[in-house]
Amino acid sequence: QLKVRFNLIAIFDYGSGNLRSALKAFQHTGKKVVVTNEVEVAKTAQALVIPGVGAFSACMSSLYKNQAREIIDHRVSNQLPIFGICVGLQVLFSESEEKSESKTEMGLSIWPNKVVKLSNPILPHMGWNTVEAGDGTKLLKGLNGEKFYFVHSYAVVEAAGEISSWRDYGQRFLAAIEDGPVVATQFHPEKSGSAGLKLISNWVDSL
């Protein structure tokens, strides 16, 4: 049995994601934060952040190279917190329409839904937007009406997990999910100024 490293937040460096701004934002909480691609650290840190920038398929292939399946399975079965950001949210679902070489890409399947292309003719959905917080949210506590920074063309359009929070952009899509130890945001809290820092500290307070 691997021992949990308490008071450590690991940002998973699998070759995708805005690691520098994520590191600075999570350090703001006063916790010890490391950027790592070490499997054991990613498995045993008190909390794991999965950033994500770019195409779903590229993120998935990098995740597999870095033993993400083993890490995620270990954390989920041991109820250890995970926070997915942007494409880091999308990879936690079962599949994505964002194809590489015309095949549907499979995700890590914490949740069964499919990631689909947004129907709005103007893509990507880029810029600052408010979020309709789900009932009982801890993540968005005290943040009603605050704006967060989005940049994406794909999203999940059905509810998932225990608490779903929403945004409209031509259609309703999941802006944030809270499901026991696993949370994820389609927006970038690390690029969302004081509202993003407050959301991150809400998460850390819930650990």
PDB file of C-alpha atoms in Angstrom:
ATOM      1  CA  GLN A   1       0.000   0.000   0.000  1.00  0.00           C
ATOM      2  CA  LEU A   2       1.445   3.358  -1.059  1.00  0.00           C
ATOM      3  CA  LYS A   3       1.460   6.070   1.603  1.00  0.00           C
ATOM      4  CA  VAL A   4      -0.374   9.291   0.826  1.00  0.00           C
ATOM      5  CA  ARG A   5       1.872  12.373   0.790  1.00  0.00           C
ATOM      6  CA  PHE A   6      -0.268  14.799   2.773  1.00  0.00           C
ATOM      7  CA  ASN A   7      -0.041  18.556   2.113  1.00  0.00           C
ATOM      8  CA  LEU A   8       1.349  17.901  -1.359  1.00  0.00           C
ATOM      9  CA  ILE A   9      -0.407  18.973  -4.550  1.00  0.00           C
ATOM     10  CA  ALA A  10       1.125  17.403  -7.657  1.00  0.00           C
ATOM     11  CA  ILE A  11       0.614  19.026 -11.070  1.00  0.00           C
ATOM     12  CA  PHE A  12       0.919  16.215 -13.581  1.00  0.00           C
ATOM     13  CA  ASP A  13       3.493  17.064 -16.233  1.00  0.00           C
ATOM     14  CA  TYR A  14       2.637  14.738 -19.112  1.00  0.00           C
ATOM     15  CA  GLY A  15       3.743  17.180 -21.796  1.00  0.00           C
ATOM     16  CA  SER A  16       0.567  19.234 -22.083  1.00  0.00           C
ATOM     17  CA  GLY A  17      -0.787  22.183 -20.177  1.00  0.00           C
ATOM     18  CA  ASN A  18       0.120  25.560 -18.886  1.00  0.00           C
ATOM     19  CA  LEU A  19       2.322  24.325 -16.073  1.00  0.00           C
ATOM     20  CA  ARG A  20       3.864  27.613 -15.018  1.00  0.00           C
ATOM     21  CA  SER A  21       0.646  29.509 -14.452  1.00  0.00           C
ATOM     22  CA  ALA A  22      -0.934  26.423 -12.824  1.00  0.00           C
ATOM     23  CA  LEU A  23       2.033  26.090 -10.468  1.00  0.00           C
ATOM     24  CA  LYS A  24       1.825  29.753  -9.427  1.00  0.00           C
ATOM     25  CA  ALA A  25      -1.950  29.648  -8.932  1.00  0.00           C
ATOM     26  CA  PHE A  26      -1.908  26.507  -6.784  1.00  0.00           C
ATOM     27  CA  GLN A  27       1.102  27.747  -4.766  1.00  0.00           C
ATOM     28  CA  HIS A  28      -1.100  30.698  -3.812  1.00  0.00           C
ATOM     29  CA  THR A  29      -2.915  28.350  -1.404  1.00  0.00           C
ATOM     30  CA  GLY A  30       0.191  27.951   0.764  1.00  0.00           C
ATOM     31  CA  LYS A  31       0.342  24.201   0.077  1.00  0.00           C
ATOM     32  CA  LYS A  32       3.487  22.519  -1.203  1.00  0.00           C
ATOM     33  CA  VAL A  33       3.064  22.167  -4.981  1.00  0.00           C
ATOM     34  CA  VAL A  34       5.288  20.186  -7.350  1.00  0.00           C
ATOM     35  CA  VAL A  35       5.247  19.735 -11.109  1.00  0.00           C
ATOM     36  CA  THR A  36       6.033  16.070 -11.721  1.00  0.00           C
ATOM     37  CA  ASN A  37       5.843  13.202 -14.188  1.00  0.00           C
ATOM     38  CA  GLU A  38       6.891  10.634 -11.567  1.00  0.00           C
ATOM     39  CA  VAL A  39       4.230   7.952 -11.407  1.00  0.00           C
ATOM     40  CA  GLU A  40       4.603   7.305  -7.686  1.00  0.00           C
ATOM     41  CA  VAL A  41       4.346  11.000  -6.761  1.00  0.00           C
ATOM     42  CA  ALA A  42       1.296  11.411  -9.026  1.00  0.00           C
ATOM     43  CA  LYS A  43      -0.310   8.390  -7.370  1.00  0.00           C
ATOM     44  CA  THR A  44       0.407   9.370  -3.768  1.00  0.00           C
ATOM     45  CA  ALA A  45       0.196  13.171  -3.602  1.00  0.00           C
ATOM     46  CA  GLN A  46      -2.724  14.318  -1.469  1.00  0.00           C
ATOM     47  CA  ALA A  47      -4.177  15.929  -4.607  1.00  0.00           C
ATOM     48  CA  LEU A  48      -3.380  15.688  -8.323  1.00  0.00           C
ATOM     49  CA  VAL A  49      -4.001  18.411 -10.908  1.00  0.00           C
ATOM     50  CA  ILE A  50      -4.367  17.349 -14.560  1.00  0.00           C
ATOM     51  CA  PRO A  51      -3.878  20.414 -16.771  1.00  0.00           C
ATOM     52  CA  GLY A  52      -4.675  20.240 -20.465  1.00  0.00           C
ATOM     53  CA  VAL A  53      -4.034  22.407 -23.497  1.00  0.00           C
ATOM     54  CA  GLY A  54      -4.368  21.427 -27.153  1.00  0.00           C
ATOM     55  CA  ALA A  55      -6.029  18.516 -28.912  1.00  0.00           C
ATOM     56  CA  PHE A  56      -7.711  15.678 -27.025  1.00  0.00           C
ATOM     57  CA  SER A  57      -5.867  12.960 -28.976  1.00  0.00           C
ATOM     58  CA  ALA A  58      -2.438  14.500 -28.344  1.00  0.00           C
ATOM     59  CA  CYS A  59      -3.226  14.800 -24.624  1.00  0.00           C
ATOM     60  CA  MET A  60      -4.437  11.194 -24.448  1.00  0.00           C
ATOM     61  CA  SER A  61      -1.367   9.787 -26.168  1.00  0.00           C
ATOM     62  CA  SER A  62       0.911  11.759 -23.800  1.00  0.00           C
ATOM     63  CA  LEU A  63      -1.168  10.635 -20.812  1.00  0.00           C
ATOM     64  CA  TYR A  64      -0.842   6.974 -21.828  1.00  0.00           C
ATOM     65  CA  LYS A  65       2.928   7.351 -22.256  1.00  0.00           C
ATOM     66  CA  ASN A  66       3.044   8.645 -18.683  1.00  0.00           C
ATOM     67  CA  GLN A  67       1.004   5.771 -17.206  1.00  0.00           C
ATOM     68  CA  ALA A  68      -2.039   7.935 -16.554  1.00  0.00           C
ATOM     69  CA  ARG A  69      -4.448   4.987 -16.586  1.00  0.00           C
ATOM     70  CA  GLU A  70      -2.611   3.359 -13.674  1.00  0.00           C
ATOM     71  CA  ILE A  71      -2.375   6.696 -11.792  1.00  0.00           C
ATOM     72  CA  ILE A  72      -6.063   7.596 -12.261  1.00  0.00           C
ATOM     73  CA  ASP A  73      -7.295   4.093 -11.392  1.00  0.00           C
ATOM     74  CA  HIS A  74      -5.192   4.111  -8.221  1.00  0.00           C
ATOM     75  CA  ARG A  75      -6.443   7.546  -7.167  1.00  0.00           C
ATOM     76  CA  VAL A  76     -10.112   6.823  -7.915  1.00  0.00           C
ATOM     77  CA  SER A  77     -10.082   3.479  -6.096  1.00  0.00           C
ATOM     78  CA  ASN A  78      -8.417   5.123  -3.072  1.00  0.00           C
ATOM     79  CA  GLN A  79     -10.701   8.198  -3.167  1.00  0.00           C
ATOM     80  CA  LEU A  80      -7.738  10.548  -3.638  1.00  0.00           C
ATOM     81  CA  PRO A  81      -8.554  14.013  -5.041  1.00  0.00           C
ATOM     82  CA  ILE A  82      -8.089  14.866  -8.723  1.00  0.00           C
ATOM     83  CA  PHE A  83      -8.659  18.254 -10.412  1.00  0.00           C
ATOM     84  CA  GLY A  84      -8.883  18.297 -14.230  1.00  0.00           C
ATOM     85  CA  ILE A  85      -8.564  21.601 -16.131  1.00  0.00           C
ATOM     86  CA  CYS A  86      -9.845  22.294 -19.694  1.00  0.00           C
ATOM     87  CA  VAL A  87      -8.739  19.308 -21.830  1.00  0.00           C
ATOM     88  CA  GLY A  88      -7.825  17.814 -18.430  1.00  0.00           C
ATOM     89  CA  LEU A  89     -11.615  17.734 -17.814  1.00  0.00           C
ATOM     90  CA  GLN A  90     -12.360  16.227 -21.218  1.00  0.00           C
ATOM     91  CA  VAL A  91      -9.888  13.327 -20.892  1.00  0.00           C
ATOM     92  CA  LEU A  92     -11.760  12.131 -17.778  1.00  0.00           C
ATOM     93  CA  PHE A  93     -14.752  11.239 -19.997  1.00  0.00           C
ATOM     94  CA  SER A  94     -15.125   8.101 -22.089  1.00  0.00           C
ATOM     95  CA  GLU A  95     -14.561   9.494 -25.582  1.00  0.00           C
ATOM     96  CA  SER A  96     -14.291  12.612 -27.724  1.00  0.00           C
ATOM     97  CA  GLU A  97     -15.555  13.663 -31.136  1.00  0.00           C
ATOM     98  CA  GLU A  98     -12.284  15.547 -31.560  1.00  0.00           C
ATOM     99  CA  LYS A  99     -10.839  12.910 -33.833  1.00  0.00           C
ATOM    100  CA  SER A 100      -7.352  12.090 -34.867  1.00  0.00           C
ATOM    101  CA  GLU A 101      -7.142  10.267 -38.211  1.00  0.00           C
ATOM    102  CA  SER A 102     -10.931   9.876 -38.279  1.00  0.00           C
ATOM    103  CA  LYS A 103     -11.236   7.557 -35.275  1.00  0.00           C
ATOM    104  CA  THR A 104     -13.117   8.443 -32.110  1.00  0.00           C
ATOM    105  CA  GLU A 105     -10.617   8.999 -29.334  1.00  0.00           C
ATOM    106  CA  MET A 106     -11.153   7.119 -26.088  1.00  0.00           C
ATOM    107  CA  GLY A 107     -10.650   8.898 -22.769  1.00  0.00           C
ATOM    108  CA  LEU A 108      -9.946   7.759 -19.195  1.00  0.00           C
ATOM    109  CA  SER A 109     -13.639   6.992 -18.557  1.00  0.00           C
ATOM    110  CA  ILE A 110     -14.218   8.261 -15.039  1.00  0.00           C
ATOM    111  CA  TRP A 111     -17.554   9.428 -16.492  1.00  0.00           C
ATOM    112  CA  PRO A 112     -19.397   7.805 -19.425  1.00  0.00           C
ATOM    113  CA  ASN A 113     -20.379  10.887 -21.458  1.00  0.00           C
ATOM    114  CA  LYS A 114     -18.910  11.900 -24.798  1.00  0.00           C
ATOM    115  CA  VAL A 115     -17.088  15.176 -25.509  1.00  0.00           C
ATOM    116  CA  VAL A 116     -18.751  16.855 -28.525  1.00  0.00           C
ATOM    117  CA  LYS A 117     -18.094  19.843 -30.762  1.00  0.00           C
ATOM    118  CA  LEU A 118     -20.034  22.933 -29.666  1.00  0.00           C
ATOM    119  CA  SER A 119     -22.788  23.956 -32.091  1.00  0.00           C
ATOM    120  CA  ASN A 120     -21.991  27.688 -31.993  1.00  0.00           C
ATOM    121  CA  PRO A 121     -20.718  28.802 -35.440  1.00  0.00           C
ATOM    122  CA  ILE A 122     -17.990  30.920 -33.817  1.00  0.00           C
ATOM    123  CA  LEU A 123     -15.342  28.632 -32.331  1.00  0.00           C
ATOM    124  CA  PRO A 124     -13.363  28.413 -30.190  1.00  0.00           C
ATOM    125  CA  HIS A 125     -15.462  29.701 -27.310  1.00  0.00           C
ATOM    126  CA  MET A 126     -12.828  32.085 -26.017  1.00  0.00           C
ATOM    127  CA  GLY A 127     -12.834  34.713 -23.296  1.00  0.00           C
ATOM    128  CA  TRP A 128     -14.445  35.576 -19.971  1.00  0.00           C
ATOM    129  CA  ASN A 129     -17.819  34.160 -18.999  1.00  0.00           C
ATOM    130  CA  THR A 130     -19.941  33.560 -15.926  1.00  0.00           C
ATOM    131  CA  VAL A 131     -20.897  30.069 -14.716  1.00  0.00           C
ATOM    132  CA  GLU A 132     -24.284  28.879 -13.457  1.00  0.00           C
ATOM    133  CA  ALA A 133     -23.236  27.080 -10.278  1.00  0.00           C
ATOM    134  CA  GLY A 134     -24.845  23.727  -9.466  1.00  0.00           C
ATOM    135  CA  ASP A 135     -26.766  23.174  -6.208  1.00  0.00           C
ATOM    136  CA  GLY A 136     -24.490  22.287  -3.315  1.00  0.00           C
ATOM    137  CA  THR A 137     -21.296  23.365  -5.083  1.00  0.00           C
ATOM    138  CA  LYS A 138     -18.176  23.675  -2.928  1.00  0.00           C
ATOM    139  CA  LEU A 139     -15.947  24.635  -5.840  1.00  0.00           C
ATOM    140  CA  LEU A 140     -17.949  27.718  -6.847  1.00  0.00           C
ATOM    141  CA  LYS A 141     -18.964  28.743  -3.325  1.00  0.00           C
ATOM    142  CA  GLY A 142     -19.068  32.537  -3.068  1.00  0.00           C
ATOM    143  CA  LEU A 143     -18.356  32.908  -6.791  1.00  0.00           C
ATOM    144  CA  ASN A 144     -21.838  33.435  -8.220  1.00  0.00           C
ATOM    145  CA  GLY A 145     -21.677  36.001 -11.007  1.00  0.00           C
ATOM    146  CA  GLU A 146     -17.867  35.888 -11.218  1.00  0.00           C
ATOM    147  CA  LYS A 147     -16.258  35.459 -14.635  1.00  0.00           C
ATOM    148  CA  PHE A 148     -13.812  32.722 -15.624  1.00  0.00           C
ATOM    149  CA  TYR A 149     -11.551  32.349 -18.660  1.00  0.00           C
ATOM    150  CA  PHE A 150     -12.574  29.798 -21.318  1.00  0.00           C
ATOM    151  CA  VAL A 151     -10.861  28.664 -24.511  1.00  0.00           C
ATOM    152  CA  HIS A 152     -12.284  25.523 -26.151  1.00  0.00           C
ATOM    153  CA  SER A 153     -14.304  24.218 -29.101  1.00  0.00           C
ATOM    154  CA  TYR A 154     -15.431  20.923 -27.548  1.00  0.00           C
ATOM    155  CA  ALA A 155     -17.399  20.237 -24.369  1.00  0.00           C
ATOM    156  CA  VAL A 156     -19.690  17.810 -22.561  1.00  0.00           C
ATOM    157  CA  VAL A 157     -23.381  18.689 -22.880  1.00  0.00           C
ATOM    158  CA  GLU A 158     -24.993  16.284 -20.379  1.00  0.00           C
ATOM    159  CA  ALA A 159     -24.791  16.364 -16.588  1.00  0.00           C
ATOM    160  CA  ALA A 160     -22.057  14.260 -14.984  1.00  0.00           C
ATOM    161  CA  GLY A 161     -20.984  13.388 -11.451  1.00  0.00           C
ATOM    162  CA  GLU A 162     -22.815  14.629  -8.357  1.00  0.00           C
ATOM    163  CA  ILE A 163     -22.844  18.381  -9.081  1.00  0.00           C
ATOM    164  CA  SER A 164     -22.856  19.940 -12.542  1.00  0.00           C
ATOM    165  CA  SER A 165     -22.306  23.656 -13.194  1.00  0.00           C
ATOM    166  CA  TRP A 166     -23.150  25.137 -16.581  1.00  0.00           C
ATOM    167  CA  ARG A 167     -22.382  27.769 -19.191  1.00  0.00           C
ATOM    168  CA  ASP A 168     -24.256  28.601 -22.399  1.00  0.00           C
ATOM    169  CA  TYR A 169     -22.500  29.142 -25.719  1.00  0.00           C
ATOM    170  CA  GLY A 170     -25.038  28.343 -28.403  1.00  0.00           C
ATOM    171  CA  GLN A 171     -25.929  25.372 -26.194  1.00  0.00           C
ATOM    172  CA  ARG A 172     -25.587  24.473 -22.537  1.00  0.00           C
ATOM    173  CA  PHE A 173     -22.353  22.721 -21.673  1.00  0.00           C
ATOM    174  CA  LEU A 174     -20.652  21.532 -18.501  1.00  0.00           C
ATOM    175  CA  ALA A 175     -18.458  24.277 -17.078  1.00  0.00           C
ATOM    176  CA  ALA A 176     -17.543  22.342 -13.917  1.00  0.00           C
ATOM    177  CA  ILE A 177     -18.109  18.931 -12.340  1.00  0.00           C
ATOM    178  CA  GLU A 178     -17.844  17.854  -8.717  1.00  0.00           C
ATOM    179  CA  ASP A 179     -17.980  14.128  -8.007  1.00  0.00           C
ATOM    180  CA  GLY A 180     -16.634  13.182  -4.596  1.00  0.00           C
ATOM    181  CA  PRO A 181     -12.838  13.408  -4.782  1.00  0.00           C
ATOM    182  CA  VAL A 182     -12.831  14.210  -8.511  1.00  0.00           C
ATOM    183  CA  VAL A 183     -13.533  17.739  -9.760  1.00  0.00           C
ATOM    184  CA  ALA A 184     -12.908  19.372 -13.122  1.00  0.00           C
ATOM    185  CA  THR A 185     -13.447  22.707 -14.856  1.00  0.00           C
ATOM    186  CA  GLN A 186     -13.782  23.422 -18.566  1.00  0.00           C
ATOM    187  CA  PHE A 187     -12.447  26.933 -17.907  1.00  0.00           C
ATOM    188  CA  HIS A 188      -8.928  27.805 -16.731  1.00  0.00           C
ATOM    189  CA  PRO A 189      -8.987  28.833 -13.044  1.00  0.00           C
ATOM    190  CA  GLU A 190      -5.228  29.510 -13.212  1.00  0.00           C
ATOM    191  CA  LYS A 191      -5.909  32.205 -15.860  1.00  0.00           C
ATOM    192  CA  SER A 192      -9.046  33.596 -14.188  1.00  0.00           C
ATOM    193  CA  GLY A 193      -7.559  36.169 -11.832  1.00  0.00           C
ATOM    194  CA  SER A 194      -8.898  36.478  -8.300  1.00  0.00           C
ATOM    195  CA  ALA A 195     -12.037  34.417  -9.042  1.00  0.00           C
ATOM    196  CA  GLY A 196      -9.836  31.529 -10.216  1.00  0.00           C
ATOM    197  CA  LEU A 197      -7.628  31.771  -7.117  1.00  0.00           C
ATOM    198  CA  LYS A 198     -10.719  31.737  -4.899  1.00  0.00           C
ATOM    199  CA  LEU A 199     -12.011  28.629  -6.700  1.00  0.00           C
ATOM    200  CA  ILE A 200      -8.643  26.899  -6.219  1.00  0.00           C
ATOM    201  CA  SER A 201      -8.634  27.793  -2.527  1.00  0.00           C
ATOM    202  CA  ASN A 202     -12.226  26.477  -2.211  1.00  0.00           C
ATOM    203  CA  TRP A 203     -10.957  23.198  -3.637  1.00  0.00           C
ATOM    204  CA  VAL A 204      -7.947  23.059  -1.330  1.00  0.00           C
ATOM    205  CA  ASP A 205     -10.220  23.777   1.669  1.00  0.00           C
ATOM    206  CA  SER A 206     -12.299  20.732   0.696  1.00  0.00           C
ATOM    207  CA  LEU A 207      -9.342  18.326   0.627  1.00  0.00           C
TER     208      LEU A 207
END
